[in-house]
Short mmCIF file of C-alpha atoms and ligand atoms in Angstrom, two decimals:
data_model
loop_
_atom_site.label_atom_id
_atom_site.label_comp_id
_atom_site.label_asym_id
_atom_site.label_seq_id
_atom_site.Cartn_x
_atom_site.Cartn_y
_atom_site.Cartn_z
CA UNK A 9 9.64 14.85 12.08
CA UNK A 10 12.83 14.13 13.62
CA UNK A 11 15.96 15.34 11.68
CA UNK A 12 17.49 12.77 10.28
CA UNK A 13 21.45 12.12 10.45
CA UNK A 14 23.15 12.52 6.95
CA UNK A 15 25.48 9.73 7.86
CA UNK A 16 23.01 7.29 7.80
CA UNK A 17 21.50 8.69 4.61
CA UNK A 18 25.08 8.36 2.82
CA UNK A 19 25.69 5.01 4.28
CA UNK A 20 22.36 3.79 2.87
CA UNK A 21 22.97 5.44 -0.67
CA UNK A 22 26.33 3.70 -0.36
CA UNK A 23 24.42 0.08 0.47
CA UNK A 24 22.18 0.76 -2.51
CA UNK A 25 25.18 1.53 -5.18
CA UNK A 26 26.82 -1.53 -3.80
CA UNK A 27 23.55 -3.68 -4.63
CA UNK A 28 22.27 -3.89 -1.34
CA UNK A 29 18.75 -3.67 -0.09
CA UNK A 30 17.51 -0.84 2.25
CA UNK A 31 14.13 -0.10 3.96
CA UNK A 32 13.23 3.16 3.58
CA UNK A 33 9.73 5.39 5.04
CA UNK A 34 7.68 6.77 2.87
CA UNK A 35 4.37 8.83 3.43
CA UNK A 36 2.23 6.22 2.30
CA UNK A 37 4.07 2.74 3.60
CA UNK A 38 7.54 1.53 4.27
CA UNK A 39 9.43 0.22 1.13
CA UNK A 40 12.25 -2.35 0.36
CA UNK A 41 14.42 -0.37 -1.84
CA UNK A 42 17.20 -1.53 -4.16
CA UNK A 43 18.99 0.15 -7.25
CA UNK A 44 16.23 0.19 -10.06
CA UNK A 45 19.08 -0.22 -13.06
CA UNK A 46 20.75 -3.16 -11.23
CA UNK A 47 18.72 -6.42 -11.89
CA UNK A 48 20.68 -8.64 -9.10
CA UNK A 49 19.75 -6.10 -6.39
CA UNK A 50 15.98 -5.91 -7.67
CA UNK A 51 16.11 -9.88 -7.69
CA UNK A 52 16.62 -9.70 -4.10
CA UNK A 53 14.06 -7.70 -3.55
CA UNK A 54 11.89 -10.78 -4.77
CA UNK A 55 13.91 -13.10 -2.68
CA UNK A 56 13.46 -11.35 0.63
CA UNK A 57 9.76 -10.66 0.41
CA UNK A 58 9.06 -14.39 -1.19
CA UNK A 59 7.18 -12.51 -4.05
CA UNK A 60 6.91 -14.45 -7.72
CA UNK A 61 9.30 -12.65 -10.15
CA UNK A 62 6.78 -11.39 -12.63
CA UNK A 63 5.27 -9.01 -10.20
CA UNK A 64 6.47 -5.30 -11.39
CA UNK A 65 7.46 -2.70 -8.60
CA UNK A 66 7.18 0.69 -8.44
CA UNK A 67 10.45 3.14 -9.16
CA UNK A 68 11.14 5.85 -6.91
CA UNK A 69 12.65 8.64 -8.27
CA UNK A 70 13.70 12.38 -6.90
CA UNK A 71 11.29 14.47 -9.02
CA UNK A 72 9.05 14.49 -12.04
CA UNK A 73 12.27 15.89 -14.29
CA UNK A 74 13.39 12.24 -14.19
CA UNK A 75 10.31 10.79 -16.04
CA UNK A 76 11.98 10.63 -18.97
CA UNK A 77 15.01 8.47 -18.02
CA UNK A 78 12.37 5.51 -17.59
CA UNK A 79 9.43 6.39 -19.69
CA UNK A 80 8.66 7.09 -23.23
CA UNK A 81 5.69 9.17 -25.00
CA UNK A 82 4.84 10.60 -21.74
CA UNK A 83 1.40 12.31 -22.54
CA UNK A 84 0.21 15.35 -20.98
CA UNK A 85 -1.70 13.89 -18.62
CA UNK A 86 1.30 12.56 -17.01
CA UNK A 87 2.94 15.94 -16.36
CA UNK A 88 -0.34 17.17 -15.04
CA UNK A 89 -0.73 14.99 -12.15
CA UNK A 90 2.83 15.17 -11.56
CA UNK A 91 2.59 18.83 -11.02
CA UNK A 92 -0.44 18.47 -8.84
CA UNK A 93 0.31 15.65 -6.65
CA UNK A 94 4.08 14.85 -6.68
CA UNK A 95 5.74 14.59 -4.20
CA UNK A 96 2.84 12.36 -3.18
CA UNK A 97 1.18 9.37 -3.19
CA UNK A 98 0.33 8.67 -6.76
CA UNK A 99 1.95 6.20 -8.79
CA UNK A 100 2.01 6.56 -12.56
CA UNK A 101 2.27 3.75 -15.15
CA UNK A 102 3.53 5.08 -18.40
CA UNK A 103 5.48 3.34 -21.73
CA UNK A 104 8.66 2.22 -20.49
CA UNK A 105 12.33 2.87 -22.08
CA UNK A 106 13.70 -0.38 -23.34
CA UNK A 107 16.75 0.00 -20.94
CA UNK A 108 14.43 -0.50 -18.02
CA UNK A 109 15.47 -3.65 -16.35
CA UNK A 110 12.88 -6.84 -17.01
CA UNK A 111 13.15 -7.43 -13.47
CA UNK A 112 11.50 -4.26 -12.26
CA UNK A 113 8.73 -3.99 -14.91
CA UNK A 114 7.96 -7.93 -14.58
CA UNK A 115 8.48 -7.84 -18.34
CA UNK A 116 5.79 -5.53 -19.01
CA UNK A 117 6.20 -2.80 -21.69
CA UNK A 118 5.21 -0.12 -18.97
CA UNK A 119 6.86 1.27 -15.96
CA UNK A 120 5.45 2.59 -12.67
CA UNK A 121 6.82 5.73 -11.37
CA UNK A 122 6.55 7.78 -8.09
CA UNK A 123 7.96 10.62 -6.28
CA UNK A 124 7.28 10.04 -2.42
CA UNK A 125 6.82 12.79 -0.38
CA UNK A 126 8.91 11.97 2.90
CA UNK A 127 11.69 13.89 3.71
CA UNK A 128 14.00 10.91 4.61
CA UNK A 129 13.01 8.96 1.02
CA UNK A 130 13.73 12.36 -0.67
CA UNK A 131 17.12 12.83 0.85
CA UNK A 132 18.04 9.15 0.18
CA UNK A 133 17.00 9.63 -3.48
CA UNK A 134 18.95 12.84 -3.85
CA UNK A 135 21.95 11.28 -2.21
CA UNK A 136 21.58 8.19 -4.27
CA UNK A 137 21.14 9.80 -7.49
CA UNK A 138 18.92 7.17 -9.11
CA UNK A 139 15.97 5.36 -9.16
CA UNK A 140 15.10 3.05 -6.50
CA UNK A 141 12.73 0.21 -6.90
CA UNK A 142 10.61 -0.30 -3.70
CA UNK A 143 7.58 -2.57 -2.94
CA UNK A 144 6.15 -2.19 0.32
CA UNK A 145 8.79 -4.17 2.97
CA UNK A 146 6.51 -6.97 4.14
CA UNK A 147 6.41 -10.67 3.54
CA UNK A 148 4.70 -11.41 0.13
CA UNK A 149 0.76 -11.05 0.85
CA UNK A 150 1.07 -9.65 4.09
CA UNK A 151 0.25 -6.70 6.09
CA UNK A 152 2.12 -3.41 4.82
CA UNK A 153 4.52 -2.09 7.50
CA UNK A 154 4.08 1.62 8.47
CA UNK A 155 6.80 1.88 10.95
CA UNK A 156 10.69 0.86 11.30
CA UNK A 157 9.53 -1.68 13.99
CA UNK A 158 7.10 -3.21 11.44
CA UNK A 159 9.68 -3.56 8.90
CA UNK A 160 11.93 -5.59 11.49
CA UNK A 161 9.27 -7.73 12.35
CA UNK A 162 8.54 -8.54 8.67
CA UNK A 163 12.04 -8.79 7.10
CA UNK A 164 14.52 -9.18 10.09
CA UNK A 165 17.98 -9.54 8.77
CA UNK A 166 16.80 -9.91 5.18
CA UNK A 167 17.45 -6.27 4.83
CA UNK A 168 20.89 -4.62 4.64
CA UNK A 169 19.50 -1.42 6.46
CA UNK A 170 16.45 -0.08 7.74
CA UNK A 171 15.95 3.81 7.70
CA UNK A 172 13.70 5.09 10.77
CA UNK A 173 11.61 7.85 9.65
CA UNK A 174 8.90 7.42 12.19
CA UNK A 175 5.56 6.28 11.61
CA UNK A 176 4.02 7.03 7.65
CA UNK A 177 1.45 9.89 7.85
CA UNK A 178 -0.80 8.43 5.36
CA UNK A 179 -0.88 4.46 6.06
CA UNK A 180 -1.92 2.69 2.78
CA UNK A 181 -0.22 2.74 -0.54
CA UNK A 182 -0.41 5.09 -3.41
CA UNK A 183 -2.98 5.36 -5.88
CA UNK A 184 -1.76 3.94 -9.05
CA UNK A 185 -3.21 5.33 -12.61
CA UNK A 186 -2.47 3.78 -15.74
CA UNK A 187 -1.51 6.50 -18.48
CA UNK A 188 -0.17 3.89 -21.02
CA UNK A 189 -3.14 3.73 -23.24
CA UNK A 190 -5.64 6.95 -24.36
CA UNK A 191 -8.10 6.12 -21.72
CA UNK A 192 -6.68 6.75 -17.85
CA UNK A 193 -7.63 4.19 -15.80
CA UNK A 194 -7.03 3.66 -11.71
CA UNK A 195 -5.44 0.35 -11.30
CA UNK A 196 -5.33 0.93 -7.24
CA UNK A 197 -7.25 3.20 -5.22
CA UNK A 198 -5.52 5.45 -2.40
CA UNK A 199 -5.36 8.71 -0.82
CA UNK A 200 -5.78 10.36 -4.20
CA UNK A 201 -9.14 9.90 -5.14
CA UNK A 202 -10.55 9.61 -8.66
CA UNK A 203 -12.57 13.06 -8.18
CA UNK A 204 -9.24 14.73 -7.31
CA UNK A 205 -7.62 13.22 -10.72
CA UNK A 206 -10.34 14.03 -12.77
CA UNK A 207 -10.63 17.42 -11.31
CA UNK A 208 -6.96 17.95 -12.64
CA UNK A 209 -7.33 16.16 -16.14
CA UNK A 210 -10.79 17.37 -16.65
CA UNK A 211 -11.35 14.56 -18.67
CA UNK A 212 -12.79 10.87 -17.65
CA UNK A 213 -10.73 8.29 -15.86
CA UNK A 214 -11.80 4.68 -15.41
CA UNK A 215 -12.40 4.25 -11.53
CA UNK A 216 -12.00 1.12 -9.58
CA UNK A 217 -15.46 1.01 -7.99
CA UNK A 218 -17.60 -0.80 -10.60
CA UNK A 219 -14.80 -3.17 -11.69
CA UNK A 220 -12.67 -5.67 -9.92
CA UNK A 221 -9.43 -4.02 -9.69
CA UNK A 222 -6.89 -6.13 -11.47
CA UNK A 223 -3.44 -4.43 -12.10
CA UNK A 224 -0.50 -7.11 -12.78
CA UNK A 225 0.74 -8.49 -9.68
CA UNK A 226 -2.26 -7.85 -7.74
CA UNK A 227 -4.28 -10.85 -6.02
CA UNK A 228 -7.50 -11.36 -4.59
CA UNK A 229 -5.90 -11.78 -1.05
CA UNK A 230 -3.50 -9.40 -0.01
CA UNK A 231 -2.54 -7.18 3.10
CA UNK A 232 -3.77 -10.25 5.46
CA UNK A 233 -3.25 -10.84 8.81
CA UNK A 234 -3.47 -14.41 10.51
CA UNK A 235 -6.72 -13.94 11.36
CA UNK A 236 -9.49 -14.79 9.02
CA UNK A 237 -11.05 -11.61 7.98
CA UNK A 238 -14.91 -11.06 7.90
CA UNK A 239 -16.45 -8.16 6.54
CA UNK A 240 -19.74 -6.79 8.20
CA UNK A 241 -22.00 -3.93 8.24
CA UNK A 242 -22.72 -1.83 11.72
CA UNK A 243 -25.91 -3.52 12.03
CA UNK A 244 -24.82 -7.31 11.45
CA UNK A 245 -21.26 -6.93 13.16
CA UNK A 246 -22.02 -8.14 16.78
CA UNK A 247 -24.05 -10.98 15.01
CA UNK A 248 -20.78 -12.18 13.36
CA UNK A 249 -18.87 -11.71 16.45
CA UNK A 250 -21.06 -13.97 18.49
CA UNK A 251 -21.29 -16.71 15.71
CA UNK A 252 -17.39 -17.26 15.48
CA UNK A 253 -17.33 -16.67 19.47
CA UNK A 254 -19.67 -19.64 19.82
CA UNK A 255 -17.50 -21.86 17.58
CA UNK A 256 -14.96 -21.35 20.27
CA UNK A 257 -12.72 -18.67 18.18
CA UNK A 258 -10.60 -16.02 19.59
CA UNK A 259 -12.43 -12.96 17.87
CA UNK A 260 -11.61 -9.43 17.48
CA UNK A 261 -13.82 -6.60 16.35
CA UNK A 262 -12.34 -3.49 13.89
CA UNK A 263 -15.09 -0.86 14.53
CA UNK A 264 -15.29 3.21 14.94
CA UNK A 265 -17.97 2.72 17.12
CA UNK A 266 -18.43 0.67 20.57
CA UNK A 267 -21.13 -1.84 19.51
CA UNK A 268 -23.11 -3.13 22.73
CA UNK A 269 -24.07 -6.79 23.04
CA UNK A 270 -20.30 -7.95 22.69
CA UNK A 271 -19.57 -11.47 24.25
CA UNK A 272 -16.85 -11.13 27.17
CA UNK A 273 -13.31 -11.62 25.78
CA UNK A 274 -14.03 -10.16 22.12
CA UNK A 275 -11.12 -7.59 21.62
CA UNK A 276 -12.34 -4.31 20.36
CA UNK A 277 -9.78 -2.76 18.03
CA UNK A 278 -10.90 0.63 17.98
CA UNK A 279 -10.87 2.63 14.72
CA UNK A 280 -11.19 6.34 14.72
CA UNK A 281 -14.13 8.10 12.87
CA UNK A 282 -12.75 9.70 9.81
CA UNK A 283 -11.53 7.57 6.75
CA UNK A 284 -8.14 9.52 6.75
CA UNK A 285 -7.35 8.41 10.41
CA UNK A 286 -8.63 5.12 9.51
CA UNK A 287 -6.29 4.79 6.69
CA UNK A 288 -3.57 5.43 9.27
CA UNK A 289 -4.50 3.20 11.74
CA UNK A 290 -5.75 0.12 9.29
CA UNK A 291 -2.33 -1.43 9.18
CA UNK A 292 -1.34 -1.05 12.62
CA UNK A 293 -4.83 -2.79 14.06
CA UNK A 294 -4.17 -5.68 11.41
CA UNK A 295 -0.86 -6.33 13.04
CA UNK A 296 -2.50 -5.96 16.57
CA UNK A 297 -4.87 -8.51 15.66
CA UNK A 298 -1.51 -10.71 14.80
CA UNK A 299 0.03 -9.59 17.94
CA UNK A 300 -3.39 -10.71 20.01
CA UNK A 301 -3.20 -14.26 18.34
CA UNK A 302 -6.80 -13.30 17.11
CA UNK A 303 -8.26 -16.20 14.89
CA UNK A 304 -11.12 -13.87 13.45
CA UNK A 305 -11.28 -10.44 12.95
CA UNK A 306 -14.68 -8.99 12.06
CA UNK A 307 -14.20 -5.37 10.40
CA UNK A 308 -17.02 -3.16 10.00
CA UNK A 309 -16.54 -1.52 6.35
CA UNK A 310 -15.46 1.99 6.33
CA UNK A 311 -17.58 4.66 4.58
CA UNK A 312 -17.11 4.56 0.91
CA UNK A 313 -16.00 8.61 0.72
CA UNK A 314 -12.59 10.09 -0.24
CA UNK A 315 -9.86 7.33 0.90
CA UNK A 316 -12.41 4.98 2.23
CA UNK A 317 -12.94 3.39 -1.45
CA UNK A 318 -9.03 2.62 -0.92
CA UNK A 319 -9.91 1.48 2.86
CA UNK A 320 -12.70 -0.56 1.44
CA UNK A 321 -10.17 -2.23 -1.31
CA UNK A 322 -7.51 -3.07 1.14
CA UNK A 323 -10.27 -4.98 3.85
CA UNK A 324 -11.74 -6.80 1.14
CA UNK A 325 -8.18 -8.13 -0.25
CA UNK A 326 -7.22 -8.81 3.85
CA UNK A 327 -10.43 -10.96 3.71
CA UNK A 328 -9.35 -12.78 0.50
CA UNK A 329 -12.29 -11.32 -1.40
CA UNK A 330 -10.61 -8.74 -4.10
CA UNK A 331 -11.66 -10.42 -6.70
CA UNK A 332 -15.10 -9.42 -6.16
CA UNK A 333 -16.84 -6.09 -7.05
CA UNK A 334 -15.52 -3.45 -4.59
CA UNK A 335 -18.56 -3.41 -1.89
CA UNK A 336 -18.89 -0.32 0.22
CA UNK A 337 -20.78 -0.16 4.07
CA UNK A 338 -24.10 0.32 2.46
CA UNK A 339 -23.72 -3.31 0.80
CA UNK A 340 -22.88 -5.38 3.50
P1 LIG B 427 3.56 -2.40 -3.97
O1 LIG B 427 5.12 -1.89 -4.46
O2 LIG B 427 3.58 -3.68 -3.02
O3 LIG B 427 2.77 -1.44 -3.51
O4 LIG B 427 3.12 -3.05 -5.12
C1 LIG B 427 3.22 -2.53 -6.55
C2 LIG B 427 2.11 -1.91 -7.08
O5 LIG B 427 2.22 -1.58 -8.62
C3 LIG B 427 1.55 -3.57 -7.48
O6 LIG B 427 0.21 -3.66 -7.44
C4 LIG B 427 1.82 -3.64 -9.06
O7 LIG B 427 0.76 -4.48 -9.84
C5 LIG B 427 1.44 -2.15 -9.35
N1 LIG B 427 2.54 -1.89 -10.68
C6 LIG B 427 3.84 -1.66 -10.60
N2 LIG B 427 4.13 -1.44 -12.06
C7 LIG B 427 3.19 -1.72 -12.78
C8 LIG B 427 3.08 -1.62 -13.96
N3 LIG B 427 3.89 -1.51 -15.11
N4 LIG B 427 1.62 -1.81 -14.61
C9 LIG B 427 0.58 -1.89 -13.79
N5 LIG B 427 0.78 -2.11 -12.56
C10 LIG B 427 2.11 -2.01 -11.98
MG1 LIG B 428 2.93 -4.64 -1.37
#
C-alpha cells in the first residue's frame, strides 16, 4: 500500500465538513462519502448516484467505540462480531438512535454501521472525526467501483474529491447482518461467511442460501454491466455462447477454465480458480465487458464455497435474477 499524503486527507475531511462529497477507498469497494450527520450532504449522494431516496446507507465509523453514537440497545452479539471482524468487511444493522438523520436510514428505525479496514478510509474517518455515510461510488444499479479510475468513470465531476487508495483488496461489498431483532439474519452475503459468524456467536443465524435476499433498497437487478448476463454451468456454457453468437450478438465468456469449442470472435474473460481471487476480479471483468461493448456475457457460476456464495449472489443480481433463491454452480 503506497503511503498516502496527509494534506489530501485533511483536504478531504474539510470537504466533508463543508458538506461536500468525497469518494474513498475501502477494502471492499470504493464508497461515495458524505457527513452522515448532515442531511443536505447525504441528499447529494442520492442525486449523484441517481438512487431512490428511501434506500438506506451504511455509516462508516473509525472504531467500535463509536457504535453508541448511532445505535441503541446494542446486543452482545454486536460487540462480539465487532471484536472479531472490525475493522473489516462486516456491516451491523442495529436499532438507531433518534437523532440519526432519516436521509441515512431511509426512514427505517435501524442503522447500518461498519468500520472499514483500509488505511486511507481510517485516516479520513479519524481526521474527519464523525461518521461517513457511503454507498458504493457507482451510478444506481451499476457495477461497483474497485479503483479510483472506476469512480471517475462512474461519477466524473459529480464528486468533489476522489481519494486514490489503489485497488480494493476484497473487491465485493461487505456482509450485512441484521442484529436489530432477537434472531440474527444475514441480509447480504460477503467475504465474512455465515459459518464464520456462527463460530463467533455460537448461536444460529438465518442465512441467505435458502431464501431470496430482500434487504431494504436491494433489488433483483444490481451490479449490472451493459451486456445481458446469462448464468451457466461449465457444462452448458459453450452451448449458451454458441446460441447467442448465432443470433449475431457480441458475446463474452466469464470462466475460470478455457473451454474448448468456442466460436471465433468470442472474448474469454478469464477468472482465477480461487473464489477469493474471483471476488477480487469480478467487477473488473464486468467493467471489461462494458469496455469491450459486449452485448451478452455468459458467466459460469462460481463454486458456492466461502465467499463464493457472495459471488453467486452478485452474479444473479447482475443477471437481473436476484429475486430468485440463490443458486449455486451445481444447480445450473
Ligand atoms: P451499498 O452502500 O451500495 O453497499 O448499499 C448499502 C446496503 O446496505 C444496501 O443493500 C442497503 O439495503 C443496506 N442497508 C443499509 N442500511 C440498512 C438498514 N438499516 N437495514 C437493512 N439494510 C440496510
Ligand atoms: Mg451499491
